[in-house]
Coordinates of C-alpha atoms in Angstrom, one line a residue:
M1 CA 0.2 -0.3 -0.1
Y2 CA 1.5 3.3 -1.1
K3 CA 2.3 5.4 2.1
F4 CA 0.8 9.1 2.1
T5 CA 1.1 11.2 4.9
M6 CA -0.5 14.6 3.4
D7 CA -1.2 14.8 -0.4
F8 CA -3.6 17.6 -1.6
N9 CA -3.8 16.0 -5.3
Y10 CA -4.9 12.5 -4.3
G11 CA -8.4 12.6 -5.0
G12 CA -8.8 15.8 -5.5
G13 CA -8.7 18.8 -8.2
A14 CA -5.9 17.5 -10.1
K15 CA -7.7 13.8 -10.3
Q16 CA -11.1 15.5 -11.6
N17 CA -9.3 17.7 -14.0
I18 CA -6.8 14.9 -15.6
G19 CA -9.7 12.4 -15.8
H20 CA -11.8 14.5 -17.1
I21 CA -8.7 15.7 -20.0
I22 CA -8.1 12.0 -20.3
N23 CA -11.8 10.9 -21.4
K24 CA -11.9 14.1 -23.4
F25 CA -8.7 13.0 -25.4
G26 CA -7.7 10.2 -25.0
V27 CA -4.9 8.0 -22.9
P28 CA -1.3 9.3 -23.6
N29 CA 1.8 7.7 -24.4
T30 CA 3.7 10.0 -22.4
I31 CA 3.1 12.0 -19.2
V32 CA 5.0 14.6 -17.6
E33 CA 4.5 15.9 -14.1
I34 CA 6.6 18.5 -12.4
G35 CA 6.0 18.7 -8.6
V36 CA 5.3 15.2 -7.3
F37 CA 4.9 15.7 -3.8
E38 CA 4.9 12.1 -2.3
G39 CA 3.1 10.7 -5.5
G40 CA -0.1 10.9 -5.0
T41 CA -1.1 11.8 -8.8
T42 CA 1.7 10.6 -9.7
F43 CA 1.1 6.7 -9.0
W44 CA -2.9 7.0 -9.5
L45 CA -2.2 7.9 -13.1
S46 CA 0.2 4.7 -13.2
D47 CA -2.1 2.3 -11.7
E48 CA -5.4 3.9 -13.9
L49 CA -3.5 4.5 -17.0
V50 CA -1.4 0.8 -17.7
K51 CA -5.1 -0.6 -17.7
Y52 CA -5.8 1.3 -20.9
N53 CA -2.7 1.9 -22.1
P54 CA 0.5 -0.6 -20.9
N55 CA 2.7 1.9 -23.0
T56 CA 2.3 5.2 -20.6
K57 CA 5.4 6.7 -19.5
I58 CA 5.3 8.8 -16.5
Y59 CA 8.4 11.4 -16.1
A60 CA 7.8 12.4 -12.5
I61 CA 10.2 15.7 -11.7
D62 CA 10.9 17.0 -8.4
P63 CA 14.2 18.4 -6.5
H64 CA 12.3 17.3 -3.3
V65 CA 14.0 20.4 -1.3
G66 CA 11.1 21.9 -0.4
S67 CA 9.6 25.4 -1.2
N68 CA 8.2 28.5 0.6
D69 CA 4.9 27.7 0.4
M70 CA 5.3 23.5 1.1
S71 CA 5.5 23.6 5.5
E72 CA 6.4 19.6 5.1
N73 CA 9.7 18.1 5.4
P74 CA 11.2 17.7 2.2
I75 CA 13.3 14.7 3.3
D76 CA 10.3 12.7 4.5
V77 CA 8.0 13.8 1.6
Q78 CA 10.7 12.5 -0.7
S79 CA 11.5 9.1 1.7
N80 CA 7.6 8.6 1.3
F81 CA 7.9 9.0 -2.7
A82 CA 10.8 6.8 -3.2
Y83 CA 8.8 4.2 -1.3
N84 CA 5.9 4.6 -3.2
L85 CA 8.2 4.0 -6.4
S86 CA 10.0 1.2 -5.4
I87 CA 6.5 -0.8 -4.7
N88 CA 5.1 0.4 -8.1
T89 CA 4.5 -2.5 -9.4
N90 CA 3.8 -1.2 -13.0
K91 CA 7.2 0.1 -13.8
N92 CA 6.0 3.0 -16.1
V93 CA 7.3 5.9 -13.7
E94 CA 10.7 7.2 -14.2
Y95 CA 11.5 9.8 -11.1
I96 CA 13.9 13.0 -11.9
R97 CA 15.2 14.4 -9.1
K98 CA 16.1 17.5 -10.2
H99 CA 14.7 21.3 -10.3
S100 CA 12.1 21.5 -13.0
E101 CA 14.0 23.5 -15.3
D102 CA 17.2 21.2 -15.5
G103 CA 14.5 18.0 -15.7
L104 CA 12.9 19.8 -18.9
I105 CA 15.6 20.7 -20.5
D106 CA 16.8 17.1 -20.2
L107 CA 14.0 15.5 -21.8
I108 CA 13.8 18.2 -24.5
N109 CA 17.5 16.9 -24.9
Q110 CA 16.0 13.8 -25.1
N111 CA 13.2 14.5 -27.9
V112 CA 10.5 13.3 -24.8
R113 CA 7.2 14.2 -26.6
P114 CA 4.3 14.5 -24.1
E115 CA 0.6 14.7 -25.0
L116 CA -0.4 15.8 -21.1
I117 CA 1.9 18.2 -18.8
Y118 CA 1.0 18.6 -15.3
I119 CA 2.6 21.9 -13.7
D120 CA 2.3 22.0 -10.0
G121 CA 5.7 22.5 -8.8
D122 CA 7.6 25.7 -7.4
H123 CA 4.4 28.1 -7.4
K124 CA 6.5 31.4 -7.6
S125 CA 5.1 32.9 -10.6
S126 CA 8.7 33.2 -12.0
E127 CA 9.5 29.6 -12.0
V128 CA 5.9 28.7 -13.3
L129 CA 6.8 30.7 -16.5
T130 CA 10.1 28.8 -17.0
D131 CA 8.0 25.4 -16.4
L132 CA 5.3 26.5 -19.0
V133 CA 7.8 27.9 -21.8
L134 CA 10.2 24.6 -21.3
S135 CA 6.6 22.5 -21.5
F136 CA 5.2 24.3 -24.1
K137 CA 8.7 23.3 -26.5
M138 CA 7.8 19.6 -25.5
L139 CA 4.2 19.2 -25.9
V140 CA 3.2 17.7 -28.7
T141 CA 0.6 19.9 -30.8
G142 CA -2.6 18.9 -29.5
G143 CA -1.4 17.9 -26.3
V144 CA -2.4 19.6 -23.2
I145 CA -0.7 21.5 -20.2
L146 CA -3.0 21.6 -17.0
C147 CA -1.4 24.3 -14.1
D148 CA -2.6 23.9 -10.5
D149 CA -3.5 26.5 -8.5
T150 CA -4.6 29.2 -11.1
G151 CA -8.0 30.1 -9.4
D152 CA -8.2 31.5 -6.5
W153 CA -5.6 30.0 -4.6
Q154 CA -2.7 33.1 -2.7
Y155 CA 0.6 32.3 -1.6
T156 CA 0.3 34.5 1.9
D157 CA 3.4 35.4 3.8
S158 CA 4.0 35.7 7.4
N159 CA 3.4 39.4 7.1
G160 CA -0.3 38.8 5.6
T161 CA 1.0 39.6 2.2
T162 CA -0.5 38.3 -1.0
A163 CA 2.1 39.4 -3.8
A164 CA 1.0 38.2 -7.1
Q165 CA 4.5 37.0 -8.0
M166 CA 4.7 34.6 -5.4
S167 CA 1.7 32.7 -6.8
P168 CA 0.9 30.9 -10.6
R169 CA -1.7 32.8 -12.0
M170 CA 0.3 35.9 -12.7
A171 CA 2.7 33.6 -15.3
V172 CA -0.4 31.3 -16.4
E173 CA -2.4 34.3 -17.8
M174 CA 1.1 36.3 -19.0
F175 CA 1.8 33.0 -21.1
M176 CA -1.5 32.5 -22.4
A177 CA -1.6 36.1 -23.3
C178 CA 1.4 35.5 -24.9
N179 CA 0.7 32.2 -26.8
W180 CA -3.2 32.8 -27.4
H181 CA -2.4 32.3 -31.1
K182 CA -1.3 28.8 -30.5
I183 CA -3.5 27.6 -28.0
K184 CA -6.9 26.8 -27.0
P185 CA -8.2 27.1 -23.3
L186 CA -10.1 24.2 -21.9
A187 CA -13.2 24.2 -19.7
L188 CA -12.4 22.4 -16.6
P189 CA -15.0 20.8 -13.3
N190 CA -12.4 21.6 -11.0
T191 CA -11.9 25.9 -11.5
G192 CA -9.1 26.0 -9.1
Q193 CA -6.8 25.0 -12.4
T194 CA -6.3 25.9 -15.8
A195 CA -5.6 24.0 -18.9
F196 CA -5.0 24.7 -22.7
I197 CA -4.3 22.8 -25.8
K198 CA -1.1 23.5 -27.6
T199 CA -3.0 24.2 -31.1
C200 CA 0.6 25.0 -33.7

């Protein structure tokens, strides 16, 4: 049995929206997940999708070093992810323990071409923007990018400040505005996230 001390994706908005995307566009051959925490979404995907496509491959990118919006001990989180990976019998998950920029560049250089990319890593807008630019470069035409915490979620610091640059929404809105001619927004059942299709 997988080990989750706290996983806010497992059974939540990500599961609902990813299920919606897969029902609409089919089971992908290749998925990239940026920010995996303990692997709730990762191993749910691994177990579910192998039933329909035994060739599905999931690249799970996370340095597991913690972030300003995460209170959990990153050593414990990484240990749980590593344990979950070790008991996953599907062997369709490749763990890339790197910062997302480095992991994505590696995958681009390997000519990995995913049909679905889920971005839920560092929530600072500058980092999310980098993830979006690199993800879009590798995404196949017709593929989907899903971004977490782009609805009403705000990072609030110890002083009660909610600076826009500390949350994903600004990066997602700027990226979509710059690439409006290359994307099509996708309606989702859970509006706490944003998704779009790469049209060209």
